[in-house]
PDB file of C-alpha atoms in Angstrom:
ATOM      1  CA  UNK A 166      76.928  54.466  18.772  1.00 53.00           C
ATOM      2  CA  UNK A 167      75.118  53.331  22.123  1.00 64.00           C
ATOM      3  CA  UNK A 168      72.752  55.962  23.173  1.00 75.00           C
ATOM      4  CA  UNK A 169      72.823  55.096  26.653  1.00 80.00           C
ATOM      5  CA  UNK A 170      75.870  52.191  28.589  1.00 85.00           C
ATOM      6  CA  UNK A 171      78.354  55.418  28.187  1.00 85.00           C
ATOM      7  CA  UNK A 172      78.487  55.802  31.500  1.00 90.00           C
ATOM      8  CA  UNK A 173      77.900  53.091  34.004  1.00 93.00           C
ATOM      9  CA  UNK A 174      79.009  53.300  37.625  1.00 94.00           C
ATOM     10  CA  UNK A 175      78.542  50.686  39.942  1.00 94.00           C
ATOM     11  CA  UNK A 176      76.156  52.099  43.144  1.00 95.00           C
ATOM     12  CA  UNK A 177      75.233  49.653  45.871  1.00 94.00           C
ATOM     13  CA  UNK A 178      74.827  46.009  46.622  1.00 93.00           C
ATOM     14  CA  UNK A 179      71.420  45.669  49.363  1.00 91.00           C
ATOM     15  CA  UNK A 180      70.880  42.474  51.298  1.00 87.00           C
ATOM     16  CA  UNK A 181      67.534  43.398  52.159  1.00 87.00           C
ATOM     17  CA  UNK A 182      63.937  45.309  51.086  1.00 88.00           C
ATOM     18  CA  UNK A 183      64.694  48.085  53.340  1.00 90.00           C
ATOM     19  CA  UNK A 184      68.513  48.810  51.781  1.00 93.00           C
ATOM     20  CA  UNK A 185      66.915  49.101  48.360  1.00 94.00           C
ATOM     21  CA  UNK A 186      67.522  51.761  46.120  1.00 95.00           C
ATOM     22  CA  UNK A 187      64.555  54.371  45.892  1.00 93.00           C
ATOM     23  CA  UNK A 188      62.139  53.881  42.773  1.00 93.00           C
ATOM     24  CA  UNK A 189      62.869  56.882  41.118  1.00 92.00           C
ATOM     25  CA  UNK A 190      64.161  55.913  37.954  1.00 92.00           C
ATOM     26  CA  UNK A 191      63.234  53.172  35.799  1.00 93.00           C
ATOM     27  CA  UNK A 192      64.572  49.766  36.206  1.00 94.00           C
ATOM     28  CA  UNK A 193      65.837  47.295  34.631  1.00 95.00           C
ATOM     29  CA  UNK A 194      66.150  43.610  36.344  1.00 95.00           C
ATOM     30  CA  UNK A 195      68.790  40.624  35.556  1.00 95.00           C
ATOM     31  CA  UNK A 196      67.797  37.176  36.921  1.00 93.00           C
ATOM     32  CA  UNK A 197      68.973  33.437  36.202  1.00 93.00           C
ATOM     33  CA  UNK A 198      70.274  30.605  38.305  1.00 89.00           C
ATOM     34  CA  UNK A 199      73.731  31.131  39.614  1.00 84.00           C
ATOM     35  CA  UNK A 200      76.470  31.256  37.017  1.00 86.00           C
ATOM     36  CA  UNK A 201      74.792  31.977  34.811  1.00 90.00           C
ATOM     37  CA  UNK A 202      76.479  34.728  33.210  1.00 89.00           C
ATOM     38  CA  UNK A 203      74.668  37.948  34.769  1.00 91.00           C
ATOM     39  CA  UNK A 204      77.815  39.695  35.460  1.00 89.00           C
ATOM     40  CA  UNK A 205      79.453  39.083  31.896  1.00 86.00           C
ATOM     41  CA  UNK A 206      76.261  40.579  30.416  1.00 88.00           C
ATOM     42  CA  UNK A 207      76.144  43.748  32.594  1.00 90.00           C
ATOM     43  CA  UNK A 208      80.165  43.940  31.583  1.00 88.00           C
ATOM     44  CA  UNK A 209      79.234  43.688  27.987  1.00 84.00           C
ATOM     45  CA  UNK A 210      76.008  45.987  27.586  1.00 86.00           C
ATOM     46  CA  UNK A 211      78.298  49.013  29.436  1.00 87.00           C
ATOM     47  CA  UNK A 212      81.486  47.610  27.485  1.00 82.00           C
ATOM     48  CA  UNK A 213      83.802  47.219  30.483  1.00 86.00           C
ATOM     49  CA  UNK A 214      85.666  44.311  31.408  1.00 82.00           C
ATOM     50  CA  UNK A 215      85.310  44.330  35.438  1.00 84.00           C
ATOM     51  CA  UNK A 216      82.289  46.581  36.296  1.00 90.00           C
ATOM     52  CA  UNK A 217      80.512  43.807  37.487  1.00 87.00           C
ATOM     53  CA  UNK A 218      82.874  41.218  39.125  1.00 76.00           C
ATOM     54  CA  UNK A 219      82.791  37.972  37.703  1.00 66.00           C
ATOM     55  CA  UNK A 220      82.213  35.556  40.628  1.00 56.00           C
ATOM     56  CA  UNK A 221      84.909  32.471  40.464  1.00 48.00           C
ATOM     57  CA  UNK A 222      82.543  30.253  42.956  1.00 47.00           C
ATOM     58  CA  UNK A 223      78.496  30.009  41.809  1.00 48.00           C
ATOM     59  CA  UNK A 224      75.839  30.808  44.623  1.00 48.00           C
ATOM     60  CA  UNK A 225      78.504  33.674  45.791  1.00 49.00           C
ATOM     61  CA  UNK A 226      76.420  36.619  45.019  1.00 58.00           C
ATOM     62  CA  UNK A 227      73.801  37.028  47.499  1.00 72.00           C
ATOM     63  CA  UNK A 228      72.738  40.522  47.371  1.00 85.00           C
ATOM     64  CA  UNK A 229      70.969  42.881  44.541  1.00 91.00           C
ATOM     65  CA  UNK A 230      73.273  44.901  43.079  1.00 93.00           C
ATOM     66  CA  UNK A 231      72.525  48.085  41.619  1.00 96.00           C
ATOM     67  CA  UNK A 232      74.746  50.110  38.698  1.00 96.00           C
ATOM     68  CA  UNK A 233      73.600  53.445  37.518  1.00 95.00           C
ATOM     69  CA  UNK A 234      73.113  53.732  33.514  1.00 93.00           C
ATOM     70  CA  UNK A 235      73.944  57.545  32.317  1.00 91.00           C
ATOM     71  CA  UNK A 236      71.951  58.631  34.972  1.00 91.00           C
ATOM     72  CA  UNK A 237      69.000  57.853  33.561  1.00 91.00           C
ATOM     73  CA  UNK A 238      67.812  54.093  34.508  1.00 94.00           C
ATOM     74  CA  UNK A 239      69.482  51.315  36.862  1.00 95.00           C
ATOM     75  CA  UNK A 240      70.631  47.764  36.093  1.00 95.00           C
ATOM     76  CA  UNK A 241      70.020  45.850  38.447  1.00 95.00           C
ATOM     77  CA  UNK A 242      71.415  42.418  39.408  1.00 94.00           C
ATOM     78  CA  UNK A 243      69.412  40.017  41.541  1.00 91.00           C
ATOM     79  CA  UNK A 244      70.705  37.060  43.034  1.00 86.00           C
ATOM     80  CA  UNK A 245      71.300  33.960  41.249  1.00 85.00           C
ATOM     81  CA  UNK A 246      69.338  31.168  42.229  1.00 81.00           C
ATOM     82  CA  UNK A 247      69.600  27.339  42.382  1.00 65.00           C
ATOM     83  CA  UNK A 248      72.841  26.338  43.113  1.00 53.00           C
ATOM     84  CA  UNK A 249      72.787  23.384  45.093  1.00 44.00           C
ATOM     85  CA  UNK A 250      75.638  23.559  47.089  1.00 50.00           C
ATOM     86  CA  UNK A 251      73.841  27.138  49.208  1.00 49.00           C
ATOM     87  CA  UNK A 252      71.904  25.605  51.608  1.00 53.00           C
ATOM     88  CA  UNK A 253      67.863  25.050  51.839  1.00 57.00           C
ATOM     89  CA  UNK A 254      67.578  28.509  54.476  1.00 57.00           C
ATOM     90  CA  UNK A 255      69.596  30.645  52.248  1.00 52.00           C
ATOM     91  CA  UNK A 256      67.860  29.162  48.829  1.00 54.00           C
ATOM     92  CA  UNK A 257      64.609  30.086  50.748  1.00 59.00           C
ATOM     93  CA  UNK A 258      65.549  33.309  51.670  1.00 57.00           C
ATOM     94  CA  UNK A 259      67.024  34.267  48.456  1.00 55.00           C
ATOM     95  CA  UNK A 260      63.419  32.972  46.678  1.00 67.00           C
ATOM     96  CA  UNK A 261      61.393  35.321  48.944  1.00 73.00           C
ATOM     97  CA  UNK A 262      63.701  38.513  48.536  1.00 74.00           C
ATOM     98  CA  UNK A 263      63.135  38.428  45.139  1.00 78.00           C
ATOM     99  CA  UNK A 264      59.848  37.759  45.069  1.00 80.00           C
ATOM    100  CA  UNK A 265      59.439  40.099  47.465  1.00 84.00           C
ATOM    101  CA  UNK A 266      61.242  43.175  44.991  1.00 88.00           C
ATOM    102  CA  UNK A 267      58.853  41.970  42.161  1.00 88.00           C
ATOM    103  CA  UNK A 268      55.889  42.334  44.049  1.00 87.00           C
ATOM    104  CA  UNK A 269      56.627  45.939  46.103  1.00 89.00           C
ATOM    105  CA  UNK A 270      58.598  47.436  42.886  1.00 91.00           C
ATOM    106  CA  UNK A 271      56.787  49.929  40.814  1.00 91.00           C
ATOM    107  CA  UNK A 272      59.661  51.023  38.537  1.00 92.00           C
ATOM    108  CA  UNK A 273      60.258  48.012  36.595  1.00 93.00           C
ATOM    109  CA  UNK A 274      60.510  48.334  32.862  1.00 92.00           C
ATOM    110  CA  UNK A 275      62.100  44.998  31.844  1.00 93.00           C
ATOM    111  CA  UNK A 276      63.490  41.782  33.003  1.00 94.00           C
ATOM    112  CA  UNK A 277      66.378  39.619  31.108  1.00 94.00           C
ATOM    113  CA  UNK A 278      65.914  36.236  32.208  1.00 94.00           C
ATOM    114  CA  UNK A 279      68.885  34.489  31.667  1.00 94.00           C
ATOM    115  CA  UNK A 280      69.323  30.673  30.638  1.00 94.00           C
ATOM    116  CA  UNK A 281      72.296  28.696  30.179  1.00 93.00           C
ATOM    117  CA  UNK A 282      71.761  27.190  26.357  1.00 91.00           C
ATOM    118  CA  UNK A 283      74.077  24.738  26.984  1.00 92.00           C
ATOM    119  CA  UNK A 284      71.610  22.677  29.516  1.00 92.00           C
ATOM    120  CA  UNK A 285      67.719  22.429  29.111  1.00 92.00           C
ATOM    121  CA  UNK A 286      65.881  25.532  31.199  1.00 93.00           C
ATOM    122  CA  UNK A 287      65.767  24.598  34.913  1.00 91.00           C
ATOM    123  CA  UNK A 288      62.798  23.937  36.857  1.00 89.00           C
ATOM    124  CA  UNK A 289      63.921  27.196  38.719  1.00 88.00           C
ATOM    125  CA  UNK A 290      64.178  28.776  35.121  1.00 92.00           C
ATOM    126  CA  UNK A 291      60.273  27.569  34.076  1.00 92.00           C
ATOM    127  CA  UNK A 292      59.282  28.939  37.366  1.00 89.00           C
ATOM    128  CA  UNK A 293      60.674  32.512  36.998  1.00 90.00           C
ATOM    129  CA  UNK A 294      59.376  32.820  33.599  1.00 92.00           C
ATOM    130  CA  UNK A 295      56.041  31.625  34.776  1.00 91.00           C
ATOM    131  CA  UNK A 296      55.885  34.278  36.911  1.00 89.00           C
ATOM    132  CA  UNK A 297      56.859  36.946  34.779  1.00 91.00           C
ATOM    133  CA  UNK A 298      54.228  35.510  32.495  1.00 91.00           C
ATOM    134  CA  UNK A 299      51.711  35.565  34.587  1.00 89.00           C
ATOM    135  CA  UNK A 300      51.889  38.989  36.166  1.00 88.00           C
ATOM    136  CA  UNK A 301      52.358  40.387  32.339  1.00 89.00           C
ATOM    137  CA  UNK A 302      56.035  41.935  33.238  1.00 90.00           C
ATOM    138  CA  UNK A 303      57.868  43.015  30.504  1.00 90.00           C
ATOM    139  CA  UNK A 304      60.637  40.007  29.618  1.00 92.00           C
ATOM    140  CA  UNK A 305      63.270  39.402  27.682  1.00 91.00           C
ATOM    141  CA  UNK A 306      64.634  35.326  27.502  1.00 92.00           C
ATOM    142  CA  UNK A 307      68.894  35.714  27.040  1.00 91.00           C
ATOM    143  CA  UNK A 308      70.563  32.864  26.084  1.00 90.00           C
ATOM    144  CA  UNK A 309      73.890  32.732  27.616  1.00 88.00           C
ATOM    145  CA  UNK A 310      76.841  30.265  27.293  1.00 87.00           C
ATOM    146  CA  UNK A 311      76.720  29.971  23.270  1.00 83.00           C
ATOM    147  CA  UNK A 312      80.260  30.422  22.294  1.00 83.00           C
ATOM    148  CA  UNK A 313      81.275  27.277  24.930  1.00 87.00           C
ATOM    149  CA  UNK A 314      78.991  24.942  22.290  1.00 87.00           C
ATOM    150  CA  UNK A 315      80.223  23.315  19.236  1.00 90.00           C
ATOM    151  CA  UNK A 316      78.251  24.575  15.793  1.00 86.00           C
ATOM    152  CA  UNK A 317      76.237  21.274  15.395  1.00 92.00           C
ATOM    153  CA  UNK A 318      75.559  21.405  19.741  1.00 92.00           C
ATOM    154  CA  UNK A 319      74.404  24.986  19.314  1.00 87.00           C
ATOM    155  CA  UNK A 320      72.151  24.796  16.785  1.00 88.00           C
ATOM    156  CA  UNK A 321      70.921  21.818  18.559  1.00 92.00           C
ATOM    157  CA  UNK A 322      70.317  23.725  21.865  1.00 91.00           C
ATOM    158  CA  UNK A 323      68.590  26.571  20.045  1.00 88.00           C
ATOM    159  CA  UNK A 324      66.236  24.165  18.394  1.00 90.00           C
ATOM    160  CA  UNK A 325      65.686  22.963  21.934  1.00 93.00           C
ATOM    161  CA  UNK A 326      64.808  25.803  23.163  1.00 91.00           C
ATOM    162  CA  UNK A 327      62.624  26.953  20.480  1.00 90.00           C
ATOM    163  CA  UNK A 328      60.344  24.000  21.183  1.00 92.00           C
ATOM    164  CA  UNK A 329      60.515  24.748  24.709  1.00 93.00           C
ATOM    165  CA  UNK A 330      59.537  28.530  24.007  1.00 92.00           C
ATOM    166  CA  UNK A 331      56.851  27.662  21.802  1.00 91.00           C
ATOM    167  CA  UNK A 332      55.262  25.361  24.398  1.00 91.00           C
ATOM    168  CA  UNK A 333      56.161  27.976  26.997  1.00 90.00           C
ATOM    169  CA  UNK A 334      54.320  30.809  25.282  1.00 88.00           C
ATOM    170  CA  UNK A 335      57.647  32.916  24.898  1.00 89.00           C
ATOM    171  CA  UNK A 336      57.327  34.218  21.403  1.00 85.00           C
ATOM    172  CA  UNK A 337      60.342  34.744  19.347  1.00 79.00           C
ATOM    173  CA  UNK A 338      60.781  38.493  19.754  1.00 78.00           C
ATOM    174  CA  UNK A 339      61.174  37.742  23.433  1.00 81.00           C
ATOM    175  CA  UNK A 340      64.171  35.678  23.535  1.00 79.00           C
ATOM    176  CA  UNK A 341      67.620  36.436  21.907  1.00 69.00           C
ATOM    177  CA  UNK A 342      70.515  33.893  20.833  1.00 61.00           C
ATOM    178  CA  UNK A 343      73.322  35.857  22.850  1.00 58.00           C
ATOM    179  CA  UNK A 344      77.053  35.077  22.310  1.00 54.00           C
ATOM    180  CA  UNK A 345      79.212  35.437  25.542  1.00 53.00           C
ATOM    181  CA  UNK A 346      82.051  36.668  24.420  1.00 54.00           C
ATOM    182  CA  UNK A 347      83.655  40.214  23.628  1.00 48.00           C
ATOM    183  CA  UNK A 348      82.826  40.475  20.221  1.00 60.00           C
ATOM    184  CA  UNK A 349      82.044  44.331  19.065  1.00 59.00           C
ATOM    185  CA  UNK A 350      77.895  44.431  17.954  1.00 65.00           C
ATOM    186  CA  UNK A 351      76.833  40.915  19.568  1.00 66.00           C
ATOM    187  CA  UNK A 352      74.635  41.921  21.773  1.00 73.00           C
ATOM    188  CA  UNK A 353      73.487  45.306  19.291  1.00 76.00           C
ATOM    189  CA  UNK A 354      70.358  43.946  19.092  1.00 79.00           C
ATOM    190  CA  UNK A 355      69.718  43.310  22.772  1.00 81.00           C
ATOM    191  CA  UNK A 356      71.151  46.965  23.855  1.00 82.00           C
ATOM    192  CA  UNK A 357      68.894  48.831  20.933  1.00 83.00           C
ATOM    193  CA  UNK A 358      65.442  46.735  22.686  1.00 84.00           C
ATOM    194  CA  UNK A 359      66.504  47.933  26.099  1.00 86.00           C
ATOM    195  CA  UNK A 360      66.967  51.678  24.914  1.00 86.00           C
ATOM    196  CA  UNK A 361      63.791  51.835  22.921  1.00 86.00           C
ATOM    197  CA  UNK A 362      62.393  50.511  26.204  1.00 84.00           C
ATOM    198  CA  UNK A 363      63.788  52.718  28.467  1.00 83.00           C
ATOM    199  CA  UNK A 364      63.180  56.189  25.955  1.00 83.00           C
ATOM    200  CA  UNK A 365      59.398  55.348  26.584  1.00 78.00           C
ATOM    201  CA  UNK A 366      59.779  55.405  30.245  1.00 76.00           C
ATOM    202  CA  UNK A 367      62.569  58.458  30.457  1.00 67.00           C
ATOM    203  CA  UNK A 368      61.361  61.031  27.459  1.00 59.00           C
TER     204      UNK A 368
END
């Protein structure tokens, strides 16, 4: 049994710094390029089907959306980034938001980085997980997208990967092969590293 995801509650979407949620609890942060899968993840760790709504066009969410986790920690989900068909100003302005939250927030325990295995990481990808490497925030790499490859194409892709990690610097405790479907204890492993996280922050 999940110590924490019991119960989840959806709290506030903020389209800017000042609209943020107070840094009172820890926090932890979803990114990846635009549909990516960010909302099927936050469905799956709290194990309900339309908590987070699944956008039907990429580039649609533009705003950081908060959910509260038992009242102890909040998921947060920042906007997706790198879909071509939002325009230069908004790409811009959605790059210096969350910049912006990474550099003024305090309260950050973890980031899952999402990456589409089906497609090589993005330079948008490299550049988000060179940042996170080089301020020493706390990461996990999530590998989304798995169940829409063939065996021989996923093994393939996770091979890929794992070269690109090891020349990355990601070590292999930092990244986990995630299966996007609704499958009970396949993303176990993934909750358990966020709750032994989050217990050092909350107890």
């Amino acid at each position: 049994m999940a110590k924490y995801f019991q119960n989840p509650a959806f709290v506030k979407s903020a389209f800017r710094l000042q609209d943020c949620l107070p840094e009172d609890r820890p926090e932890l942060l979803l990114s990846g390029r635009s549909n990516v899968g960010k909302s099927t993840l936050i469905n799956q760790l709290c194990q309900r089907k339309s908590l987070a709504r699944v956008a039907s066009t990429p580039g649609k969410t533009q705003s950081i959306n908060y959910y509260d986790i038992d009242s102890r920690f909040y998921l947060t989900d920042l906007p997706g980034y790198g879909y071509t068909r939002t325009g230069e100003r908004t790409r811009q302005q959605f790059s210096k938001l969350i910049e912006s939250y990474f550099q003024t927030r305090s309260n950050i325990v973890l980031v899952l980085a999402l990456i589409d295995l089906r497609h090589p990481p993005t330079q948008q990808d490299e550049q988000m997980l060179d940042f996170l490497l080089s301020r020493n925030i706390p990461f996990r790499v999530v590998l989304t997208k798995a169940d829409k490859l063939k065996p021989n194409a996923r093994r393939e892709a996770l091979r890929s990967f794992e070269a690109f990690a090891a020349d990355f610097g990601i070590e292999p405790e930092q990244a986990y092969f995630y299966n996007s479907s609704f499958k009970p204890g396949a993303w176990e492993p993934l909750r358990l590293e966020i709750e032994r996280l989050i217990d050092l922050e909350v107890d």
